[in-house]
CSV table of C-alpha atoms in Angstrom, one decimal:
chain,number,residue,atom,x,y,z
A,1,UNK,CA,14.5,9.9,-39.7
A,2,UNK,CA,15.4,13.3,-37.9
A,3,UNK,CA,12.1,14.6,-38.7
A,4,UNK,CA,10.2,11.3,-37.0
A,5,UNK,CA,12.6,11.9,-34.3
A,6,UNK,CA,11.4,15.1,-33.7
A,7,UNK,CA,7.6,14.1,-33.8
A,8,UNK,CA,8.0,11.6,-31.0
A,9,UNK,CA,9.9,14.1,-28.7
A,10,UNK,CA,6.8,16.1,-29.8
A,11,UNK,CA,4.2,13.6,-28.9
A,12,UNK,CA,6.3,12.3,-25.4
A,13,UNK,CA,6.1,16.1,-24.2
A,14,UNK,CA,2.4,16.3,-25.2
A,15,UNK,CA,1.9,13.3,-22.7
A,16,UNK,CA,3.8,14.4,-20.1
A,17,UNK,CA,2.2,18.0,-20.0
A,18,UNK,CA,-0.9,15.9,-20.8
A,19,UNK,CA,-0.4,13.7,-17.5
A,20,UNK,CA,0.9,17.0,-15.4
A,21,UNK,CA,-2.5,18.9,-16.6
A,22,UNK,CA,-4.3,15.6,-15.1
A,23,UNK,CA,-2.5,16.1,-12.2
A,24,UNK,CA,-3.0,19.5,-11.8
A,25,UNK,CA,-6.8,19.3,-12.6
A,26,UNK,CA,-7.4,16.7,-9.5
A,27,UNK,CA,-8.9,18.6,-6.5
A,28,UNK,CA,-6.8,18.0,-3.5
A,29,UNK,CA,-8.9,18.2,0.1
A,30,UNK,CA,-7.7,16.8,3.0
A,31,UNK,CA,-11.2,17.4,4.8
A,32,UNK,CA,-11.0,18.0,9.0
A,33,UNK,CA,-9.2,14.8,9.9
A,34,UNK,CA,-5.8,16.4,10.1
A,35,UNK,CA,-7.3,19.5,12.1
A,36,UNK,CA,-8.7,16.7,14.2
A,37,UNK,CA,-5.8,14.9,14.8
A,38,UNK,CA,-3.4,17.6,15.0
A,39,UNK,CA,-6.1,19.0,18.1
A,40,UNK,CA,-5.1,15.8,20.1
A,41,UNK,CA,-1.5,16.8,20.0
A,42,UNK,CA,0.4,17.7,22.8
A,43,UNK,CA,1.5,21.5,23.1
A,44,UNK,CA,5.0,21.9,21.4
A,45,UNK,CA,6.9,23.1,18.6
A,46,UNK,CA,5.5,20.3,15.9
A,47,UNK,CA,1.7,21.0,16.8
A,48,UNK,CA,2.2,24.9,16.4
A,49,UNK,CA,3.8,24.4,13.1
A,50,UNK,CA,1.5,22.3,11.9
A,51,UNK,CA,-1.6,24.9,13.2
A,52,UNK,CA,0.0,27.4,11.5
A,53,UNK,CA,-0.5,25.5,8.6
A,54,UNK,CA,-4.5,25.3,9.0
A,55,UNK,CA,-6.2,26.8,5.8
A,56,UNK,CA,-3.1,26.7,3.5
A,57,UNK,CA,-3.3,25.0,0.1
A,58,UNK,CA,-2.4,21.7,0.7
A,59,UNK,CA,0.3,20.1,-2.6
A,60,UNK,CA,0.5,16.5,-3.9
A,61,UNK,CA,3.7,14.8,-2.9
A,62,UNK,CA,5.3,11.1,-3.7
A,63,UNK,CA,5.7,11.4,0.0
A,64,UNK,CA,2.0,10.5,0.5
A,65,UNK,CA,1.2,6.9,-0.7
A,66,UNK,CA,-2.7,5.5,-0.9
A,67,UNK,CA,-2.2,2.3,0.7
A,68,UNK,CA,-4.7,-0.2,-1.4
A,69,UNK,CA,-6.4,4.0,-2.0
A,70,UNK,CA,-8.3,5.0,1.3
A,71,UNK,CA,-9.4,2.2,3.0
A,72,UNK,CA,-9.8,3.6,6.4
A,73,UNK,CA,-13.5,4.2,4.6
A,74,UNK,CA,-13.8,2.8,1.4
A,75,UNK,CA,-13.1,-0.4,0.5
A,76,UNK,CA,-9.9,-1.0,-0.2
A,77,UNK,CA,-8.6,-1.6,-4.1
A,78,UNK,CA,-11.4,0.0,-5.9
A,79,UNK,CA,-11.7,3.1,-8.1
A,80,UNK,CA,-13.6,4.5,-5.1
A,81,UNK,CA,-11.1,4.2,-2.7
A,82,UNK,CA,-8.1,5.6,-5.4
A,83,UNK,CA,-10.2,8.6,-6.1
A,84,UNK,CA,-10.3,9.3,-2.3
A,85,UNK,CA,-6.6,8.6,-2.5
A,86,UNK,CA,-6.0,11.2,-5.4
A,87,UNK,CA,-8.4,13.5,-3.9
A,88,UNK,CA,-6.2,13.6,-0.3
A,89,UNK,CA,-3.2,14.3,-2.3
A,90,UNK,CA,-1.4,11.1,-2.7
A,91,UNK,CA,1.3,11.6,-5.1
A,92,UNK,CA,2.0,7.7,-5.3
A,93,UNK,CA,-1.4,4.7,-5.3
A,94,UNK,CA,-0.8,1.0,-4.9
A,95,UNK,CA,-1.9,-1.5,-6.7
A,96,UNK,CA,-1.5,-5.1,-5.0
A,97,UNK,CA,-1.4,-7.5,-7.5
A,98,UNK,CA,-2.8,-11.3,-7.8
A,99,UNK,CA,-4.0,-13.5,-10.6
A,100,UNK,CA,-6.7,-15.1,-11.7
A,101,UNK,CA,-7.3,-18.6,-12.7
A,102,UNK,CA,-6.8,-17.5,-16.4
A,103,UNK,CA,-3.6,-16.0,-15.1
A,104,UNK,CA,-4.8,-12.4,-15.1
A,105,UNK,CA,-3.7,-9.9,-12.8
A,106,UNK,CA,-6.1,-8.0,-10.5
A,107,UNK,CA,-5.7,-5.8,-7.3
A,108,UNK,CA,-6.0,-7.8,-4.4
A,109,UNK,CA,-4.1,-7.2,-1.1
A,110,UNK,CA,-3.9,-11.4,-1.3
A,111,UNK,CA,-4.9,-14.3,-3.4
A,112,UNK,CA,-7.0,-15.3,-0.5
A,113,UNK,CA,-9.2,-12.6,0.5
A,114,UNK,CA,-11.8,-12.6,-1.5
A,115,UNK,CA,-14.5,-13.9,0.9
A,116,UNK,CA,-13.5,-10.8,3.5
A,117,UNK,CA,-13.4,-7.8,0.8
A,118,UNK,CA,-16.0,-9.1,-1.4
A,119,UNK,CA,-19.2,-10.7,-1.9
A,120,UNK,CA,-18.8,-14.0,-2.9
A,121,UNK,CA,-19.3,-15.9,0.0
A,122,UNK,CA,-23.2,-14.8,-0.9
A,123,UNK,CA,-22.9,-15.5,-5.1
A,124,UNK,CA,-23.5,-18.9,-6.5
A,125,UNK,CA,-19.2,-18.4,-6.8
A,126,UNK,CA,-19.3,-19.6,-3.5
A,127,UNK,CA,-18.8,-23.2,-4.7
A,128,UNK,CA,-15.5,-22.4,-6.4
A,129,UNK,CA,-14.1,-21.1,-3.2
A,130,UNK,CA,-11.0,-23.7,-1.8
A,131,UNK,CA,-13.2,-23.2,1.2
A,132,UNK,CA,-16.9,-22.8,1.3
A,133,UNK,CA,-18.5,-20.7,3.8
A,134,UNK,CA,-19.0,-22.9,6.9
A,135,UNK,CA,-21.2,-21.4,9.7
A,136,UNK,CA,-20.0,-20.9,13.4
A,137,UNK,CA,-20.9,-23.9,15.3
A,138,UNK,CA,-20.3,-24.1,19.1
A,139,UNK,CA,-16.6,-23.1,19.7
A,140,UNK,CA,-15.6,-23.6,16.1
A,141,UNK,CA,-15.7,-20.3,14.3
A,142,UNK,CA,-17.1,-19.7,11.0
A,143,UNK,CA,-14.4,-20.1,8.1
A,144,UNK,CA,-14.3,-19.4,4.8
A,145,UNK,CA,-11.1,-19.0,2.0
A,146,UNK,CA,-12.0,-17.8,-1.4
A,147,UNK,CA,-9.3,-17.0,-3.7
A,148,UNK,CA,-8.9,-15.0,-7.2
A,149,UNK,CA,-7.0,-18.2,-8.2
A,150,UNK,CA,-10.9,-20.0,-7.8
A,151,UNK,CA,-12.7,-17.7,-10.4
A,152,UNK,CA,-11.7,-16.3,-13.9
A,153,UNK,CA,-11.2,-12.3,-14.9
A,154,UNK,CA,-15.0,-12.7,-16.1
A,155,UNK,CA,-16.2,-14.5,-13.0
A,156,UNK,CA,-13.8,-11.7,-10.3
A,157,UNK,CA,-15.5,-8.7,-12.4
A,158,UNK,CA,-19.4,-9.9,-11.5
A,159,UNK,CA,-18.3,-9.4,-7.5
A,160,UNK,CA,-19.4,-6.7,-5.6
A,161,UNK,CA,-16.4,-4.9,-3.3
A,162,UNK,CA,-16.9,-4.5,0.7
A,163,UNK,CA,-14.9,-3.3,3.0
A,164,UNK,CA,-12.6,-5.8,4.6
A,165,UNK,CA,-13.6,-7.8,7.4
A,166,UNK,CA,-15.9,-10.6,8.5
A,167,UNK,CA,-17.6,-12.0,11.5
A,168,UNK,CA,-16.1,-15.2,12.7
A,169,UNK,CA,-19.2,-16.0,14.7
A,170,UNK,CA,-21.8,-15.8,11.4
A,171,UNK,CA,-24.1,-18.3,11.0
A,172,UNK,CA,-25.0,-17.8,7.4
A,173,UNK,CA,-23.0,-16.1,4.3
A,174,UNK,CA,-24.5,-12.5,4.7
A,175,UNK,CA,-23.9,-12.5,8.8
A,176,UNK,CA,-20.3,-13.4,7.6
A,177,UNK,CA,-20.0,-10.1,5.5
A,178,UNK,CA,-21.3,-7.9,8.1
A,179,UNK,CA,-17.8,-8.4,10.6
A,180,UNK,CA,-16.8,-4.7,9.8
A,181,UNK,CA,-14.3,-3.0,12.0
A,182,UNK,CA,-16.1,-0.6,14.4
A,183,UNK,CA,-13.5,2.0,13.7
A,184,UNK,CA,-14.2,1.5,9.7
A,185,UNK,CA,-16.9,3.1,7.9
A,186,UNK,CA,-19.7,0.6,5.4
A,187,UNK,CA,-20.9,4.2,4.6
A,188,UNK,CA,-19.1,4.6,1.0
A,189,UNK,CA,-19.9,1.0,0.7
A,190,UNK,CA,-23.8,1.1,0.3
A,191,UNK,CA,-23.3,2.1,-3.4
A,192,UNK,CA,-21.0,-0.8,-4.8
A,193,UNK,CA,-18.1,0.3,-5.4
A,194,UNK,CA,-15.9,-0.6,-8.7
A,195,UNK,CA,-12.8,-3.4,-8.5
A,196,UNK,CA,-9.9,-3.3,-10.7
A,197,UNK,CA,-7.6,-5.1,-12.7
A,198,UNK,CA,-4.0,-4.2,-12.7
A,199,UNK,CA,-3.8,-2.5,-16.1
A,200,UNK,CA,-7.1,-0.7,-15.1
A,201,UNK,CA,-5.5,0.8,-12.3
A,202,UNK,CA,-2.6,1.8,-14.6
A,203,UNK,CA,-5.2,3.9,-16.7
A,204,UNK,CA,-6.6,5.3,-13.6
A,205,UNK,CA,-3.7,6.1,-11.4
A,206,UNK,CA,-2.3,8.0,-14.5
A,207,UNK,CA,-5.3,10.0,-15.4
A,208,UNK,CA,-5.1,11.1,-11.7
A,209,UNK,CA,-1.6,12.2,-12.3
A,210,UNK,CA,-0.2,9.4,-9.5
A,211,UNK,CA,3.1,7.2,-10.0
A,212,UNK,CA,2.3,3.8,-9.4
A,213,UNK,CA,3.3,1.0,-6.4
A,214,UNK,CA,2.1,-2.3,-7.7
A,215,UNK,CA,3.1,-5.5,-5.0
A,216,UNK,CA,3.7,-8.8,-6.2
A,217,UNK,CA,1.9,-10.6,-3.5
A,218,UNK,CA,3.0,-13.9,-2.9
A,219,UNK,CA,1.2,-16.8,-4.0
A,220,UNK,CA,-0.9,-19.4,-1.8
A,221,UNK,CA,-1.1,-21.7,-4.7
A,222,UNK,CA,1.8,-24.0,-5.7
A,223,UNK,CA,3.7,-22.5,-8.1
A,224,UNK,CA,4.4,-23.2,-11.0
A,225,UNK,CA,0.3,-22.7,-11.6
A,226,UNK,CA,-0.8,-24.3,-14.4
A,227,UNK,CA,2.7,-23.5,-16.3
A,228,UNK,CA,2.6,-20.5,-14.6
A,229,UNK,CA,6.0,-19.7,-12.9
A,230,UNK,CA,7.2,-16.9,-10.2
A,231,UNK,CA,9.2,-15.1,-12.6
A,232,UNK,CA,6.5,-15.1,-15.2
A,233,UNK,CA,4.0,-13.8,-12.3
A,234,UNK,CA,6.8,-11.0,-12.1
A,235,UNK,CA,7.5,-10.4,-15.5
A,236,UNK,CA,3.9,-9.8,-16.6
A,237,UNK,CA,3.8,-7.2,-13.7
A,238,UNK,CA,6.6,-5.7,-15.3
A,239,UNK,CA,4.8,-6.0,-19.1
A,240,UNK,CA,1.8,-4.1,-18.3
A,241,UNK,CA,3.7,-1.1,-17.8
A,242,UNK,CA,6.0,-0.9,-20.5
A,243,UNK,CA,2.8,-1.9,-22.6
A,244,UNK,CA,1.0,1.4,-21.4
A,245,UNK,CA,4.3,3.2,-22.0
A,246,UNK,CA,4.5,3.9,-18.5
A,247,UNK,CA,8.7,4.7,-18.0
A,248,UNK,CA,10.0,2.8,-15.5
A,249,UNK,CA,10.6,6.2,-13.4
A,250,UNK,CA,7.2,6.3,-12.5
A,251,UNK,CA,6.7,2.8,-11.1
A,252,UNK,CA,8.1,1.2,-7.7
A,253,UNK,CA,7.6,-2.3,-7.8
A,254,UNK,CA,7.5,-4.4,-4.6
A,255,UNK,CA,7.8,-7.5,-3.0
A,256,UNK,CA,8.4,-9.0,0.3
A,257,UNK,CA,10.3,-12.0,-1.9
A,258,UNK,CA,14.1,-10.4,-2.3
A,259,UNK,CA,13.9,-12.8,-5.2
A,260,UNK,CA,11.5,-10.8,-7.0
A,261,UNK,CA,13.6,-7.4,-6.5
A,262,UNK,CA,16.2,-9.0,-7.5
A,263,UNK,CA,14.2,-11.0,-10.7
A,264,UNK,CA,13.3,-7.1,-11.7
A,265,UNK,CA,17.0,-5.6,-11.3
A,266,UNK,CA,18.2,-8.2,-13.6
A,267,UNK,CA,16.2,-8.6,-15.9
A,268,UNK,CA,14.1,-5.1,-15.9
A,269,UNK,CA,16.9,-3.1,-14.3
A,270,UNK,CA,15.2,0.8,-15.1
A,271,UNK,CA,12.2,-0.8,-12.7
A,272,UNK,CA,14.7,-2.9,-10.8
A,273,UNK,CA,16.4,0.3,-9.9
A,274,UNK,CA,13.2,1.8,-7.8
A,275,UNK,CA,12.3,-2.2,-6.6
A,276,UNK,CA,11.0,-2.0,-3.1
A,277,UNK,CA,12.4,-4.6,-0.8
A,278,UNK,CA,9.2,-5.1,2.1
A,279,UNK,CA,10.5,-6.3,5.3
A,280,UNK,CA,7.8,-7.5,7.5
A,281,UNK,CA,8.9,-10.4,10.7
A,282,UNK,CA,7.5,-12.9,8.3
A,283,UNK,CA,10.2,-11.8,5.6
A,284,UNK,CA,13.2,-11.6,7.7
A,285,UNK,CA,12.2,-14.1,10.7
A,286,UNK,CA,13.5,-13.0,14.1
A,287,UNK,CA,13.7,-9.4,12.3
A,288,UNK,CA,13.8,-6.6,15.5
A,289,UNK,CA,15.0,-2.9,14.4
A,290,UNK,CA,17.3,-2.5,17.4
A,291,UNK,CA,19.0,-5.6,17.7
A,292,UNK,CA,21.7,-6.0,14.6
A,293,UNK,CA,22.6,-9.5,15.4
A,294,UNK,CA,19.2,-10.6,14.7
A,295,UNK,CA,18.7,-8.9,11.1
A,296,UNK,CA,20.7,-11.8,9.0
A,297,UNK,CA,21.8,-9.0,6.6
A,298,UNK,CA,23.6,-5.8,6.2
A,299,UNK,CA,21.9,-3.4,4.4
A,300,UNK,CA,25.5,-1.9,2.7
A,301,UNK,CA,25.3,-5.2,1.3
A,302,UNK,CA,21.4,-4.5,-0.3
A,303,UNK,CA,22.7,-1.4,-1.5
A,304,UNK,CA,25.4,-3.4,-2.9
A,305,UNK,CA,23.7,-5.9,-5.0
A,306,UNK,CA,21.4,-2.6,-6.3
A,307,UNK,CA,18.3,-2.4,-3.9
A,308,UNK,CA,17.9,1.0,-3.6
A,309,UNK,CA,14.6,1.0,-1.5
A,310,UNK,CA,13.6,-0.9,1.3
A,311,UNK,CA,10.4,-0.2,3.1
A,312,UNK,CA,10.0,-1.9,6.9
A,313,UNK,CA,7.0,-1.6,8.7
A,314,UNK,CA,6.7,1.1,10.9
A,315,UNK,CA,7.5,-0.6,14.2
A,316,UNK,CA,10.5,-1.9,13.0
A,317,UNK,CA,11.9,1.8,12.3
A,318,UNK,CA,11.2,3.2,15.4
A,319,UNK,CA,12.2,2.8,19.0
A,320,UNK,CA,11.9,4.4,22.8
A,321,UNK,CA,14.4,6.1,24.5
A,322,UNK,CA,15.5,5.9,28.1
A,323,UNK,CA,13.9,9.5,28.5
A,324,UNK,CA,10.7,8.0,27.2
A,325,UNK,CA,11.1,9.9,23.9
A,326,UNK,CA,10.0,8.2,20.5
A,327,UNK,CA,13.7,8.1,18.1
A,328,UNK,CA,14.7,6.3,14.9
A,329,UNK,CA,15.8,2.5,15.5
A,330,UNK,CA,19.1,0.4,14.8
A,331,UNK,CA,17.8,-0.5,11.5
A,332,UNK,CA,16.4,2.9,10.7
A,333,UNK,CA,20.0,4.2,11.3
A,334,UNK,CA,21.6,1.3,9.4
A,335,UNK,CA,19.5,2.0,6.0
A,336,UNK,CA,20.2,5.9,6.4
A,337,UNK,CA,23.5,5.2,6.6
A,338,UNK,CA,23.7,2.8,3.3
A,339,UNK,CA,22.1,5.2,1.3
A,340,UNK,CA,19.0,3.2,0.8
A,341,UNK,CA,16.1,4.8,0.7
A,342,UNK,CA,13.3,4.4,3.3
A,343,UNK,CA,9.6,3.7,3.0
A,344,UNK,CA,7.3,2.1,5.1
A,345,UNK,CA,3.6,1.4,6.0
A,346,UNK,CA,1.4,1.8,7.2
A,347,UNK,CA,0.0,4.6,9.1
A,348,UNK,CA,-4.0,4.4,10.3
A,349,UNK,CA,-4.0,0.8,9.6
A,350,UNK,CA,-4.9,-0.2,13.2
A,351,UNK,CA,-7.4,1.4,14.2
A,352,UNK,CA,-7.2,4.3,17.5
A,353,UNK,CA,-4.2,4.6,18.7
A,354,UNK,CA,-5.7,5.0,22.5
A,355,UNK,CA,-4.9,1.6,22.5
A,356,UNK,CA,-0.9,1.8,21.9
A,357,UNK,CA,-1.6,1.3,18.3
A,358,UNK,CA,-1.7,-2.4,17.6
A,359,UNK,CA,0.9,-4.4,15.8
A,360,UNK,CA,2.3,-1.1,13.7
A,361,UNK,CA,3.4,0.8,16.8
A,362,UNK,CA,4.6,-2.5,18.8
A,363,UNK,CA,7.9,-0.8,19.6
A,364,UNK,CA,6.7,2.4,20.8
A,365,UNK,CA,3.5,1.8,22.4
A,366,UNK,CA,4.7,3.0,26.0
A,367,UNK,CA,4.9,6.5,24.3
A,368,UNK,CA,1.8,6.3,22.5
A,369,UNK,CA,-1.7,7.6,24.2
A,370,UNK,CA,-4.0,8.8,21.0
A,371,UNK,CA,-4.5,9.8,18.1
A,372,UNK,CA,-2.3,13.2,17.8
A,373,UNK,CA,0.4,10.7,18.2
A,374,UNK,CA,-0.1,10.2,14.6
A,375,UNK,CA,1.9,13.4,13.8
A,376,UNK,CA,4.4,12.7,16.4
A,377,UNK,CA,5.4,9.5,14.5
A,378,UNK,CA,5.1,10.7,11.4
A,379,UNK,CA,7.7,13.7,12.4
A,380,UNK,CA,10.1,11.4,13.7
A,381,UNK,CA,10.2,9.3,10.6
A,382,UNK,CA,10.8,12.1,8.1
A,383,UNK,CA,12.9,14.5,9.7
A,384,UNK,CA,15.1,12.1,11.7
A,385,UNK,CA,14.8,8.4,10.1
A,386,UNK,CA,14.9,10.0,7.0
A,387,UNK,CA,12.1,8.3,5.4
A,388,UNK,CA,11.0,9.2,1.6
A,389,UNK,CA,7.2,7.7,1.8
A,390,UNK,CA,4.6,6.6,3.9
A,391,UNK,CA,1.8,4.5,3.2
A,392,UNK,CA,-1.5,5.3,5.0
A,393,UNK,CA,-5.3,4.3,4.9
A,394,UNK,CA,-6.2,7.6,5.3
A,395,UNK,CA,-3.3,9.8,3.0
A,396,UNK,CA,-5.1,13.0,4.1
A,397,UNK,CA,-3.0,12.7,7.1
A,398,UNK,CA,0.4,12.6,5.6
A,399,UNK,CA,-0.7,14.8,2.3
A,400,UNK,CA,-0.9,17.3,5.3
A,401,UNK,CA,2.4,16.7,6.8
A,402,UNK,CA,4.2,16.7,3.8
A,403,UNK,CA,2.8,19.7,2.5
A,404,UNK,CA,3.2,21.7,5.3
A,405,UNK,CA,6.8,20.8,5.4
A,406,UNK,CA,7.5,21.3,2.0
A,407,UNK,CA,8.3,17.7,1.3
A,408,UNK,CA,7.9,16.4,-1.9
């Protein structure tokens, strides 16, 4: 017995130097969108410091997360965009997770998005969708809904990836997949790219030496689907990693449903313990990060019940000051203060910020006026709300932060 002990210690430290070689062996190159950013700055303290840092090697860090890999320019959920991911120096990839009509889990930012990140508005799948394509007709735009819940695993892996977005004025299916954002890229899209399921994106993100965020997105069907319940969606999330032998130190599951955080802590409680609680104004209705009375929960009482991480979007972390200066909200302070542990997405996800931003920067638009204000944020979350992880489209951005802070 001692001596088959002492082969499985032997064979868990070859992995784990195995997986830190991987790691090592990635190139990381954040390319010149930093140095571009960090140009738009305003003169101070934060842009100096991070000029100083021009040319210096640039670490992996779990403070860097790939949000669905890189999507500001590849399309989003792929082994393309996860590369890109790796390659920036994302120490953490995500995986959003959906299933399939055979109940199979892919990565999918929703159940329903399949005609605006893929092909198959254009495939003979198009006749499974819940809604066929329907052209643009006077003032009725064109619509479409095709879900992963329409097709099998066999029928999801013949689709060809895009990058998200479609034009609502389209008159026929291939019109309809042209509706990219003009601040996107279809550049590393000309070449298909490769989709995923979930447990291919366990074997990838580990051979890239990355820990692993999968979301339980919420379902659009009626559950339970075809005998298939909510807590059997979770617990098959769960399953795939302990079937790769992934520990559950490595893996942040999350979920906008606190009934899936707290599904996990119960019954999965080394994953449950680094469960990510997403708060979004469609999770926590009348949610606003600097009014308390509106929140409907105190977050001593999260930490309480074992949530350990909570990731709100950015807006709802950050506020203005009555000297016009950008500063950590109510709710930032409040989470701080529980000893929960701060997340939140997602930066570059809305395009130039010459515009205040869009939706992510709602509660600090007033201070922001382009694109070095990027940095700005991103200083004010980490050294003042105290966040652990940022999501963003493009990591390269907060790869360089985080390394030129020494954050981890």
């Amino acid at each position: 017995m001692r001596h088959i002990r002492s082969i499985l210690i032997g064979l868990i430290a070859l992995l784990a130097t195995t997986i830190s070689t991987a790691a090592q062996q990635v190139p990381i190159e954040v390319g010149v969108r930093p140095l571009y950013l960090i140009d738009k700055m305003k003169d101070g303290p934060l842009k100096q410091k991070l000029q100083a840092c021009m040319g210096k090697p640039v670490k992996r860090t779990l403070f860097s997360i790939g949000h669905r890999g890189a999507p500001l320019q590849f399309p989003e959920h792929t082994v393309e965009s996860n590369l890109a991911a790796a390659w920036q120096g994302a120490g953490i990839l995500e995986c959003d997770v959906a299933f399939t009509a055979d109940k199979e889990l892919v990565c999918r930012h929703a159940q329903n998005d399949l005609h605006q990140t893929t092909n198959i508005v254009a495939t003979p799948l198009a006749a499974k969708c819940t809604t066929p394509f329907t052209p643009a007709s006077g003032d009725k735009p064109a619509t479409a809904e095709c879900r992963t819940s329409d097709i099998t695993l066999a029928e999801f892996r013949t689709l060809t990836p895009k990058t998200d977005g479609f034009d609502k004025t389209a008159t026929t299916p291939e019109a309809y997949l042209s509706g990219t954002a003009g601040w996107r890229t279809n550049l590393y899209a000309t070449q298909p790219a490769r989709l995923m399921t979930h447990k291919e994106s366990i074997a990838l993100f580990r051979s890239l030496g990355a820990k692993f965020t999968p979301e339980l997105k919420t379902p659009v069907v009626q559950m339970p689907y075809n005998g298939f319940s909510r807590e059997d969606y979770a617990r098959k999330l769960i399953s795939e990693y302990k079937e790769a032998g992934v520990p559950a130190s490595n893996v942040f599951p999350q979920s906008f449903d606190i009934a899936d955080v707290r599904y996990w802590i119960k019954t999965e409680p080394g994953y449950g313990a680094q469960a990510i609680y997403l708060i979004d104004d469609e999770s926590i209705p009348g949610l606003n990060g600097m009014d308390p009375a509106t929140w409907g929960w105190e977050p001593a009482a999260l930490k309480a019940e074992g949530i350990n991480y909570v990731a709100p979007a950015i807006t709802f972390l950050l506020t203005v000051n009555k000297e016009g200066k950008i500063v950590p909200s109510a709710l930032a302070i409040a989470l701080k203060k529980a000893g929960i542990k701060i997340i939140t997405w997602s930066l570059e996800r809305s395009g130039p910020l010459t515009d205040g931003g869009g939706w992510y920067f709602n509660s600090v638009s007033k201070a922001i006026t382009g694109g070095g204000d990027y940095y700005e944020v991103l200083d004010v979350l980490a050294q003042q709300a105290g966040v652990t992880g940022v999501f963003s489209d493009w990591p390269a951005t907060v790869s360089y932060y985080a390394s030129c802070m020494g954050l981890e």
